[in-house]
Short mmCIF file of N, CA and C in Angstrom, two decimals:
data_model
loop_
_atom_site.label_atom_id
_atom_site.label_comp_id
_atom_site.label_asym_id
_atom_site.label_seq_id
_atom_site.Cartn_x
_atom_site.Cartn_y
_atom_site.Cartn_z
N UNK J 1 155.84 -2.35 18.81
CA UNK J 1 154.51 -1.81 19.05
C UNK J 1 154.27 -1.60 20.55
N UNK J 2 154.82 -2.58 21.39
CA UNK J 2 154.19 -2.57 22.89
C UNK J 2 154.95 -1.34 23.51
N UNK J 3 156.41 -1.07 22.75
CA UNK J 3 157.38 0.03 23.35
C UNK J 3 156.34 1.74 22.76
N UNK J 4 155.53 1.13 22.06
CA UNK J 4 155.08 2.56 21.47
C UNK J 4 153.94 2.59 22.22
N UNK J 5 153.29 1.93 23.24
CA UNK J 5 152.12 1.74 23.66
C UNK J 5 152.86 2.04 25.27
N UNK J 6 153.59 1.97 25.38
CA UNK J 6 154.25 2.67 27.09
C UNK J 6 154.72 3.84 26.66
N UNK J 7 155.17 4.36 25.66
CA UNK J 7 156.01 5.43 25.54
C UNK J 7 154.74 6.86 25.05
N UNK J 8 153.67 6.23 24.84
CA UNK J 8 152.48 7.13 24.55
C UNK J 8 151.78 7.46 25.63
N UNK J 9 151.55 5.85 27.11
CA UNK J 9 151.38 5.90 28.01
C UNK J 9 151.96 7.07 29.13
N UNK J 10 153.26 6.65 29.04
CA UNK J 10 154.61 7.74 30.10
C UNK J 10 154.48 9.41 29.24
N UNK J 11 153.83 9.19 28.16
CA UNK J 11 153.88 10.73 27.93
C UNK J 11 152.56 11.25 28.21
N UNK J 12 151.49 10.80 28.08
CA UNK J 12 149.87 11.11 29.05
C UNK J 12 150.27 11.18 30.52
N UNK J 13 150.95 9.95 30.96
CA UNK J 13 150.90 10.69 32.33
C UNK J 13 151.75 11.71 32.96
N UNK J 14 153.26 11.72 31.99
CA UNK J 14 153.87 12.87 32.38
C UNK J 14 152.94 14.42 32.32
N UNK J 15 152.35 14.44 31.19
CA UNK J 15 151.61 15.43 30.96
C UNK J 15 150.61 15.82 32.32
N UNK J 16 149.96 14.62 32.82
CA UNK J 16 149.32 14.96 33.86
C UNK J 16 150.01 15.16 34.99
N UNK J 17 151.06 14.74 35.43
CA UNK J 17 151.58 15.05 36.08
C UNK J 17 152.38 16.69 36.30
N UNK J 18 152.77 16.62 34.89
CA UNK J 18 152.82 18.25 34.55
C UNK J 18 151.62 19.03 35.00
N UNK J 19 150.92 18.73 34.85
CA UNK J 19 150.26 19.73 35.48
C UNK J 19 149.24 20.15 36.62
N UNK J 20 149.77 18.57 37.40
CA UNK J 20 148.99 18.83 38.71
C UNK J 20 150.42 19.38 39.61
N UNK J 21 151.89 18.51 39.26
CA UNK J 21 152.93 19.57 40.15
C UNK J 21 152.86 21.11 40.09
N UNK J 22 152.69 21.26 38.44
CA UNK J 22 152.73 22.94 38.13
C UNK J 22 151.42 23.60 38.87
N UNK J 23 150.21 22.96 39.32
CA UNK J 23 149.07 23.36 39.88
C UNK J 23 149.30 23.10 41.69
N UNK J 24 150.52 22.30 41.96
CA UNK J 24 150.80 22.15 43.45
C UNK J 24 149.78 21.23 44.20
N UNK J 25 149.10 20.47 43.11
CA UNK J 25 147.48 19.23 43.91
C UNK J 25 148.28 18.68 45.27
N UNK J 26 148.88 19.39 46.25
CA UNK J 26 148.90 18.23 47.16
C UNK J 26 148.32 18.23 48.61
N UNK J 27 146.70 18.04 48.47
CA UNK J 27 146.05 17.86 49.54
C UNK J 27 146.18 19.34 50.38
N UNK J 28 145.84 19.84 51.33
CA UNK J 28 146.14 20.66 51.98
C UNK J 28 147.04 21.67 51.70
N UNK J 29 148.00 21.33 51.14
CA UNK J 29 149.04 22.22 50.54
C UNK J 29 149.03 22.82 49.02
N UNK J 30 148.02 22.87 48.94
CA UNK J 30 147.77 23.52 47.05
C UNK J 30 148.28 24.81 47.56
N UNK J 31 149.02 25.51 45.78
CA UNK J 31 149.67 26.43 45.83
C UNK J 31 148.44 26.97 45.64
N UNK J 32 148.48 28.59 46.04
CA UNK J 32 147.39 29.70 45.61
C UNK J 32 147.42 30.35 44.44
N UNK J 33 146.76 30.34 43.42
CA UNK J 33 146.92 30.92 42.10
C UNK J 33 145.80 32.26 42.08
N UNK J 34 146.12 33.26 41.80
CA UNK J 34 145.56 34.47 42.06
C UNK J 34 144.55 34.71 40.52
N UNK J 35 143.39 35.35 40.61
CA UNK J 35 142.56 35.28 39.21
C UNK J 35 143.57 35.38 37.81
N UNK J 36 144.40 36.22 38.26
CA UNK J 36 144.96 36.86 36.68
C UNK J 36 145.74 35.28 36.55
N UNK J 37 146.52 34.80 37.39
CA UNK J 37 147.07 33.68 37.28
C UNK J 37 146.47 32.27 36.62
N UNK J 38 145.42 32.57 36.79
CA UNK J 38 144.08 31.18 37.09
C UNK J 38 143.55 31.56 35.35
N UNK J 39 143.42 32.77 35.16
CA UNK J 39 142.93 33.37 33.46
C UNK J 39 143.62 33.05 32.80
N UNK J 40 145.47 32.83 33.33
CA UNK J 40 146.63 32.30 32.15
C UNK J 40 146.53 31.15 31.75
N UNK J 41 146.38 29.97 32.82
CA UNK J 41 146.17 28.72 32.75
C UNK J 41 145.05 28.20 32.00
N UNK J 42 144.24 28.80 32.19
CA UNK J 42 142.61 28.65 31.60
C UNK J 42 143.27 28.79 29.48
N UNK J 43 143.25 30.11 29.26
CA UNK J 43 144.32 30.67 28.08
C UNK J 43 144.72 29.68 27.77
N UNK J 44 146.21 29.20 28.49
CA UNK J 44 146.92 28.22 28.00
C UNK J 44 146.78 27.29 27.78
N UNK J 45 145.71 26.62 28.32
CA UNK J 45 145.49 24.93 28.21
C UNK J 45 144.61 24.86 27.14
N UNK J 46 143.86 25.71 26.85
CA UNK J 46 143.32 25.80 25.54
C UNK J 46 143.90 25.71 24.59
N UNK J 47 144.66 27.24 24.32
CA UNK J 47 145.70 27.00 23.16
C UNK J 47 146.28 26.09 22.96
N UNK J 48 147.15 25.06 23.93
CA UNK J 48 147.91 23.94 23.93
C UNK J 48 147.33 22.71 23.09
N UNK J 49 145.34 22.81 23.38
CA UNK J 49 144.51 21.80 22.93
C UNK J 49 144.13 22.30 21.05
N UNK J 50 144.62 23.26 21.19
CA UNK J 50 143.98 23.89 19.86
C UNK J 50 145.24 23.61 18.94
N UNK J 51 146.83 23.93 19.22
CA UNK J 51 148.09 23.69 18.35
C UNK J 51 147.91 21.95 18.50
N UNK J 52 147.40 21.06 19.95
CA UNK J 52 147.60 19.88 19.10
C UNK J 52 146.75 19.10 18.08
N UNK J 53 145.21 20.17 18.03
CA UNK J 53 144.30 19.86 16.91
C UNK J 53 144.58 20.28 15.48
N UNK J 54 145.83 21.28 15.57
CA UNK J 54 146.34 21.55 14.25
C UNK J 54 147.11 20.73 13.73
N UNK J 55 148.36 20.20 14.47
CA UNK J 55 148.89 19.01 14.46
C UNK J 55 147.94 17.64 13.53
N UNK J 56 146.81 17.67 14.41
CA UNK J 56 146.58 15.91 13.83
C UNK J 56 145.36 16.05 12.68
N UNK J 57 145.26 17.70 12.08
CA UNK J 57 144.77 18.09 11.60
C UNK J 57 146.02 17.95 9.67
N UNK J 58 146.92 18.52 10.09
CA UNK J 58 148.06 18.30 9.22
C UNK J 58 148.41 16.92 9.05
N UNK J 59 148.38 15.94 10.18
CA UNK J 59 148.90 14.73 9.78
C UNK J 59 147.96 13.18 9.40
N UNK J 60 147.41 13.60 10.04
CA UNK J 60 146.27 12.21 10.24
C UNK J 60 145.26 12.77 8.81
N UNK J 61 145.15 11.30 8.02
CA UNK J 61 144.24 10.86 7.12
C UNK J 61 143.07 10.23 7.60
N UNK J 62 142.56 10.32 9.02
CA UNK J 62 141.61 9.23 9.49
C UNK J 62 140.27 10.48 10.13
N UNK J 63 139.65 10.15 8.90
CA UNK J 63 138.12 11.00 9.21
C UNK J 63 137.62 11.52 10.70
N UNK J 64 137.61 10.39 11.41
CA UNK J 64 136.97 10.62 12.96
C UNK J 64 138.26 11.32 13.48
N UNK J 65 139.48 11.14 13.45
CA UNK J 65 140.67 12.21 14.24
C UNK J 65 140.06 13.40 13.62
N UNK J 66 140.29 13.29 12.16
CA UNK J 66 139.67 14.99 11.77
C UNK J 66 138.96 15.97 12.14
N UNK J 67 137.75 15.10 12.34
CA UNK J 67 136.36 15.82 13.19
C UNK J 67 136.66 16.25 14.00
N UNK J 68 137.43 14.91 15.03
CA UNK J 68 137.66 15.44 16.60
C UNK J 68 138.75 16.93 16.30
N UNK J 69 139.52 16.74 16.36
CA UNK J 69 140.17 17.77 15.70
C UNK J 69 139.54 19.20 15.16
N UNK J 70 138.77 18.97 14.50
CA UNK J 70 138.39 20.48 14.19
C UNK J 70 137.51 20.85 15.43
N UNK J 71 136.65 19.82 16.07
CA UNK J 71 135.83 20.22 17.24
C UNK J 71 136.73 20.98 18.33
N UNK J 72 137.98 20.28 18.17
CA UNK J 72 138.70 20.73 19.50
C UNK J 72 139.01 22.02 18.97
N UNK J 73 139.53 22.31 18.10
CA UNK J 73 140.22 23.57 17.38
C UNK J 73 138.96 24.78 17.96
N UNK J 74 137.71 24.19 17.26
CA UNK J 74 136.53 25.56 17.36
C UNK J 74 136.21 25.66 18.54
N UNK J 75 135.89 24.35 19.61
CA UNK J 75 135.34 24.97 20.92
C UNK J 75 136.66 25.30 21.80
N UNK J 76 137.72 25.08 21.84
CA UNK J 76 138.62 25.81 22.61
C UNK J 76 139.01 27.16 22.26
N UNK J 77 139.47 27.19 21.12
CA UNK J 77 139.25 28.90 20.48
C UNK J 77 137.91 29.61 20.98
N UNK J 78 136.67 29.00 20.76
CA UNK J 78 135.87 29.66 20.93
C UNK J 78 135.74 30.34 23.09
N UNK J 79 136.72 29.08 23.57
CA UNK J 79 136.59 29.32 25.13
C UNK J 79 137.89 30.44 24.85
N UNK J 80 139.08 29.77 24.76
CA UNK J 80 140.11 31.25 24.35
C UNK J 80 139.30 32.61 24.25
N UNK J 81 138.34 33.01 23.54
CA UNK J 81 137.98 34.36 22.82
C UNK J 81 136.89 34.72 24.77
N UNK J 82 136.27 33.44 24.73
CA UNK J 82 135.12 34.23 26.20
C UNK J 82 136.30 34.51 26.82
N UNK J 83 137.42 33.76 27.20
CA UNK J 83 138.06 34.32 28.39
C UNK J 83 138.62 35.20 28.20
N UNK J 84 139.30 35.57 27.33
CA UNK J 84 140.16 36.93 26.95
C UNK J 84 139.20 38.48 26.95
N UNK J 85 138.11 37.54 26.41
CA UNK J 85 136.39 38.79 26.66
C UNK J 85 136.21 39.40 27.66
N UNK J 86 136.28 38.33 29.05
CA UNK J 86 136.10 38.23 30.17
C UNK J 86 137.45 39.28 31.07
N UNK J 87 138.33 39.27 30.38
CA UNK J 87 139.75 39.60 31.33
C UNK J 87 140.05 41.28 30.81
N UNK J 88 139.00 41.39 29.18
CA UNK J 88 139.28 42.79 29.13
C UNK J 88 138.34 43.51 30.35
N UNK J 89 137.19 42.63 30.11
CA UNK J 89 136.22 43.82 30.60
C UNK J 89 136.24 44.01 32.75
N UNK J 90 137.05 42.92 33.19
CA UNK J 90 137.05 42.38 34.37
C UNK J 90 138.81 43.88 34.55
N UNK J 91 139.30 43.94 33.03
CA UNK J 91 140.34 44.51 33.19
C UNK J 91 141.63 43.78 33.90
N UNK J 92 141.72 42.44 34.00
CA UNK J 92 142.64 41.75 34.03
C UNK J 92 143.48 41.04 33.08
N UNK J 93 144.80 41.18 33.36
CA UNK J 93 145.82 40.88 32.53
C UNK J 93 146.24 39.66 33.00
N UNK J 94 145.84 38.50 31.73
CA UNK J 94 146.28 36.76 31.89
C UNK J 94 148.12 37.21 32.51
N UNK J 95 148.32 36.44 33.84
CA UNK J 95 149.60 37.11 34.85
C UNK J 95 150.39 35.40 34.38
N UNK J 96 151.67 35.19 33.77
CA UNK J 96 152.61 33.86 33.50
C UNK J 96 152.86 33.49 35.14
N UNK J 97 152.68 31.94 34.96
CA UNK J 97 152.89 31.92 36.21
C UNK J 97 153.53 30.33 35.85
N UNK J 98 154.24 29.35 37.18
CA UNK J 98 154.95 28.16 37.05
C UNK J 98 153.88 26.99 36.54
N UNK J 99 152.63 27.36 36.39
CA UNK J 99 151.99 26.54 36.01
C UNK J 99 151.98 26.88 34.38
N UNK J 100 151.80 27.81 34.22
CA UNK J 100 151.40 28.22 32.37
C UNK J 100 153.25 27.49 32.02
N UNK J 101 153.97 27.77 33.07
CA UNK J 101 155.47 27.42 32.36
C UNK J 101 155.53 26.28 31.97
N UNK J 102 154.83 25.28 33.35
CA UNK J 102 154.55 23.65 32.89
C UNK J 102 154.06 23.43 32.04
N UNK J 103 152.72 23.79 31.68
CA UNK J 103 152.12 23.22 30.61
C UNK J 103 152.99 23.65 29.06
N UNK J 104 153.60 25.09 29.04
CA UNK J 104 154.09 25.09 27.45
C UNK J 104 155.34 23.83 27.49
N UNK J 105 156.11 23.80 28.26
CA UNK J 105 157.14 22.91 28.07
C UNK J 105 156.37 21.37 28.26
N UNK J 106 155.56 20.98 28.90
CA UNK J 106 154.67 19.49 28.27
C UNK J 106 154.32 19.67 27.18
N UNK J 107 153.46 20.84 26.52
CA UNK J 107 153.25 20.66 25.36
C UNK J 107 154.01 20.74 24.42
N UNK J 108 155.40 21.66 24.38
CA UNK J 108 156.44 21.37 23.72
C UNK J 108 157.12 20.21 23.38
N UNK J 109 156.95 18.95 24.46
CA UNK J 109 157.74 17.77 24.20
C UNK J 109 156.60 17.21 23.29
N UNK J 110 155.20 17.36 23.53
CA UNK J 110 154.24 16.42 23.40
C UNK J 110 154.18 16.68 21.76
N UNK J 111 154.11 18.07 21.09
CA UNK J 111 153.69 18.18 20.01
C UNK J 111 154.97 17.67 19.30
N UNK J 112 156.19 17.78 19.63
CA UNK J 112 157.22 16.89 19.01
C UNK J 112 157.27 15.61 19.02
N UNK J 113 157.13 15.30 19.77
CA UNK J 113 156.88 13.53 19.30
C UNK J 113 155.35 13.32 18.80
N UNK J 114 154.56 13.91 18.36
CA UNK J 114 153.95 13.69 17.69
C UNK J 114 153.94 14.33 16.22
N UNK J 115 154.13 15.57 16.27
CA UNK J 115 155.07 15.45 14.49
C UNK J 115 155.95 14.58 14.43
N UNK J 116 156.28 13.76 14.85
CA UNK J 116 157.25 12.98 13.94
C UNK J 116 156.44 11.45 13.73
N UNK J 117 155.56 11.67 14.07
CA UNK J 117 154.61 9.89 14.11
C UNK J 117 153.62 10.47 12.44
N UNK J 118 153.01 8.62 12.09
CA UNK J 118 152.85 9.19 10.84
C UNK J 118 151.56 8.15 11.16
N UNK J 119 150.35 8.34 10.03
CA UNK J 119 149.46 7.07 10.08
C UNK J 119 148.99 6.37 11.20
N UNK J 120 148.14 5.36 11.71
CA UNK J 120 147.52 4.57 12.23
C UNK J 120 148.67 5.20 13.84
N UNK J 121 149.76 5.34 14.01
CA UNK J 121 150.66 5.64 14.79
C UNK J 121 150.73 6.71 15.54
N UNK J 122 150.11 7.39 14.71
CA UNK J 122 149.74 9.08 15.25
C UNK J 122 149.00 9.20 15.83
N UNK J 123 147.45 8.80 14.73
CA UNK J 123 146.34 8.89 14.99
C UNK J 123 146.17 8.28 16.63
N UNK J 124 146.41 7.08 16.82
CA UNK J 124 146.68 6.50 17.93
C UNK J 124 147.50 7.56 19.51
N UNK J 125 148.89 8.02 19.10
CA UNK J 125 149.21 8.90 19.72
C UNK J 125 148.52 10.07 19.94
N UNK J 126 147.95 10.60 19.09
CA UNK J 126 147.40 11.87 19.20
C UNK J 126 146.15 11.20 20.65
N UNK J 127 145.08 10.58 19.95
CA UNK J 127 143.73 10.73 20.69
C UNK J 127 143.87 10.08 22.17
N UNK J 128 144.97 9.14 22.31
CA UNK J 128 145.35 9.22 23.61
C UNK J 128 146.24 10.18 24.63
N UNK J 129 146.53 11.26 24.09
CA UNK J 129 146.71 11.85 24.67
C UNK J 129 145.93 13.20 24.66
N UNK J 130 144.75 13.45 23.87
CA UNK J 130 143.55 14.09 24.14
C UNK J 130 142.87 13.44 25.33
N UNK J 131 142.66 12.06 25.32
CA UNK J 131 142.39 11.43 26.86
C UNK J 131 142.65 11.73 27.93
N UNK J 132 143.99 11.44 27.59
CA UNK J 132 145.32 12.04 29.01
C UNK J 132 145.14 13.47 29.13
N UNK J 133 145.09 14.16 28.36
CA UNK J 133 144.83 15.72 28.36
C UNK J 133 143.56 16.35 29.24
N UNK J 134 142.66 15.75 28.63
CA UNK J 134 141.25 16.08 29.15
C UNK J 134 141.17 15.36 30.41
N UNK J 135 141.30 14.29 30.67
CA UNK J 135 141.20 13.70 31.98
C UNK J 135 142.24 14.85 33.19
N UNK J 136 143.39 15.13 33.31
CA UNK J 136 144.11 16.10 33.85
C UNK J 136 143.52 17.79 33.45
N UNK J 137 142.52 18.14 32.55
CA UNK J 137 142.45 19.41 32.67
C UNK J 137 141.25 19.62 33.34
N UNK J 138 140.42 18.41 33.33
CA UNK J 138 139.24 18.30 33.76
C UNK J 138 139.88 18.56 35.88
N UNK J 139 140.53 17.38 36.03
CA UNK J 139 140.35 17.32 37.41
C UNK J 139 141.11 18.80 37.47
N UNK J 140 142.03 19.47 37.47
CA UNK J 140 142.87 20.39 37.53
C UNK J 140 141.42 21.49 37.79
N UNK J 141 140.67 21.99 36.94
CA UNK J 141 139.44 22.95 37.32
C UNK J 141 138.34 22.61 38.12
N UNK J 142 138.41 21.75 38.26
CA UNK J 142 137.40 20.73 39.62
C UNK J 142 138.17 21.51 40.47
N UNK J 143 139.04 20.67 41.08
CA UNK J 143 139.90 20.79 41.75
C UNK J 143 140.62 21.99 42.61
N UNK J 144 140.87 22.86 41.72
CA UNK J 144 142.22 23.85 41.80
C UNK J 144 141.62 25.14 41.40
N UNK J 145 141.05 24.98 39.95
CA UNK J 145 141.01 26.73 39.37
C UNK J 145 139.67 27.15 39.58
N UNK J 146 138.80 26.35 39.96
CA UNK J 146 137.08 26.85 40.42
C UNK J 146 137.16 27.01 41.65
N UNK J 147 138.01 26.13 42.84
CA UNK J 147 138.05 26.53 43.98
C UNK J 147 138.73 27.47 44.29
N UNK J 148 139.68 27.47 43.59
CA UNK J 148 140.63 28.93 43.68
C UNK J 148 140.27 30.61 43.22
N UNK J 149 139.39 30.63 42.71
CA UNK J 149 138.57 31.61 41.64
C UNK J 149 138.13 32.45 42.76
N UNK J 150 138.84 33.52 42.65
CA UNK J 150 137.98 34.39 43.55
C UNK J 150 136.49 35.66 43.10
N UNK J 151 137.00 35.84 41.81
CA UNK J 151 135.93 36.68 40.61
C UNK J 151 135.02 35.43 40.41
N UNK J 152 133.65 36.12 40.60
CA UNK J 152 132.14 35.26 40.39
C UNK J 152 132.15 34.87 39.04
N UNK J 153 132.45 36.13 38.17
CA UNK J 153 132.62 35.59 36.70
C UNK J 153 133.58 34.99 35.51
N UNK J 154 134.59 35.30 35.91
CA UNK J 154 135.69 33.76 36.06
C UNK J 154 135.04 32.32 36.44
N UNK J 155 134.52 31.99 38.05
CA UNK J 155 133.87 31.22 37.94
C UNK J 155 132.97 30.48 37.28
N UNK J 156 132.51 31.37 37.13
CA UNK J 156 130.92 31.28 36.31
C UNK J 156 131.69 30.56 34.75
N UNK J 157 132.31 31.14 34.20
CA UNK J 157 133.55 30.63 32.90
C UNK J 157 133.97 29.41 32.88
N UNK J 158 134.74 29.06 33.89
CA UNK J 158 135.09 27.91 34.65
C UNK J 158 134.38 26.21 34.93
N UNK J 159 133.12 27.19 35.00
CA UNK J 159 131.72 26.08 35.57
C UNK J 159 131.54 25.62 34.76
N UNK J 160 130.96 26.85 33.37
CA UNK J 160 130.57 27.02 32.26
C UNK J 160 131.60 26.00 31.02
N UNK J 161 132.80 26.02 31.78
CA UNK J 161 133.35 25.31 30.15
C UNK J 161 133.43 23.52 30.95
N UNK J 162 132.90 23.47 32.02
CA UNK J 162 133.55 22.45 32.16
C UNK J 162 132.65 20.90 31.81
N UNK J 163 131.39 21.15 31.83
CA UNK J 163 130.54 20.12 30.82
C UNK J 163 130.88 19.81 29.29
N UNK J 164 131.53 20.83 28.55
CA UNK J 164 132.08 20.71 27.54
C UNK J 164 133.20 20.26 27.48
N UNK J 165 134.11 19.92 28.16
CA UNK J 165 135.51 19.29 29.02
C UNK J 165 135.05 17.88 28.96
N UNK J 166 134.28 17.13 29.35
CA UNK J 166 134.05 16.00 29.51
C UNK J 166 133.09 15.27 28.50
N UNK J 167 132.36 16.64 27.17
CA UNK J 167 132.03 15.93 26.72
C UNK J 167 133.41 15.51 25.67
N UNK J 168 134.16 16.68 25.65
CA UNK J 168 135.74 16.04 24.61
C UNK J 168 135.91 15.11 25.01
N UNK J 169 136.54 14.65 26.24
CA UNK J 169 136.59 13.32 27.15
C UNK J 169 135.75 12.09 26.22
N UNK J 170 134.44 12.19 26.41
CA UNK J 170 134.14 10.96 26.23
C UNK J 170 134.05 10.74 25.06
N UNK J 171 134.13 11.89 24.29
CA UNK J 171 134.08 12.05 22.31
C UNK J 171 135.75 11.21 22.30
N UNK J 172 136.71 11.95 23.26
CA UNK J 172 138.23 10.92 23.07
C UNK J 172 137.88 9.69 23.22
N UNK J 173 137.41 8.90 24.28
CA UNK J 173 137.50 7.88 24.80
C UNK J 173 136.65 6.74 23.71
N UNK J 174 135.47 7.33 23.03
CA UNK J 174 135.30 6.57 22.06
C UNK J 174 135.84 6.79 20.95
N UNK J 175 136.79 7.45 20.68
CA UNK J 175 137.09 7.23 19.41
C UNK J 175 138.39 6.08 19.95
N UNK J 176 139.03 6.56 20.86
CA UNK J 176 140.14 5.64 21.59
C UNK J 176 139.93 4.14 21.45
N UNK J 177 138.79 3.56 21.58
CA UNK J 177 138.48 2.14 21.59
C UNK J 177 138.59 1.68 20.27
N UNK J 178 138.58 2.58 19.13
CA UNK J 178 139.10 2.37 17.96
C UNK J 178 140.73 2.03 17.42
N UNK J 179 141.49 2.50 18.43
CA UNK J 179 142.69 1.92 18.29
C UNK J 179 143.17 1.10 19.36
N UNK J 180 142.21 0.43 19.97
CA UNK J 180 143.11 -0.43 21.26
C UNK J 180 142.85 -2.07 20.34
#
């Protein structure tokens, strides 16, 4: 149990770490991510949150994962659809960049070791790393993609999703105290 309680640990923080290297957080030296760049990331980290609400949607028998789960599914889709709204009419094309690369390959490891977890095990895996998730996507748009934003209405998107960012956060964090 304690090896499954570091190994859930080292994969939240790899994840965050994924994606403050892929975002370049280092003080003075942040990489520059250009709007179309900044629209991919935005895109991607969504989707990433939405395939792992399908995930614990398929596996987990435990009511409160469920909920959380479908919440995450509808309000990130629902941010997916403004931003893609946003990029026709702005006429920008979401641009792949080393950060969108980071995050699919974190989420690639992440959603595999969690299909393979089953019960009380999952459930557990999964919502801590909605924690770990949200805590790193949160600072990452603080941080990086609002300061970096050069379009007002991007920003404005940005601003806009990010009270809803923290309320997932604390919707994770209590359900989290349920499996510690």
């Amino acid at each position: 149990m304690e090896n499954t309680k570091k190994r859930l640990f080292k994969t939240s923080l790899l994840l965050a770490v994924l994606l403050f290297v892929g975002l370049g957080v280092q003080g003075q030296n942040t990489s520059k991510l250009n709007d179309a760049q900044i629209a991919s990331v935005a895109v991607t980290a969504n989707q990433i949150d939405v395939e792992y609400a399908e995930i614990a949607q398929k596996i987990s028998q435990n009511a409160d994962i469920k909920r959380f789960a479908q919440t995450m599914k509808d309000d990130h889709n629902a941010v997916i659809g403004l931003a893609v709204a946003l990029a026709k009419k702005l006429q920008v094309t979401p641009e792949d960049n080393a950060v969108t690369k980071s995050l699919l390959d974190g989420a690639k490891t992440t959603k595999s070791q969690l299909n393979k977890k089953k019960g009380k095990v999952f459930d557990k895996a999964y919502i801590d790393n909605e924690v770990g998730y949200h805590k790193a996507v949160i600072d990452a748009v603080e941080k990086v993609l609002i300061p970096q934003t050069k379009n007002a209405e991007l920003k404005t998107l940005l601003e806009k999703v990010l009270p809803t960012l923290k309320i997932h956060l604390k919707h994770a964090e209590v359900i989290q105290l349920k499996f510690k």
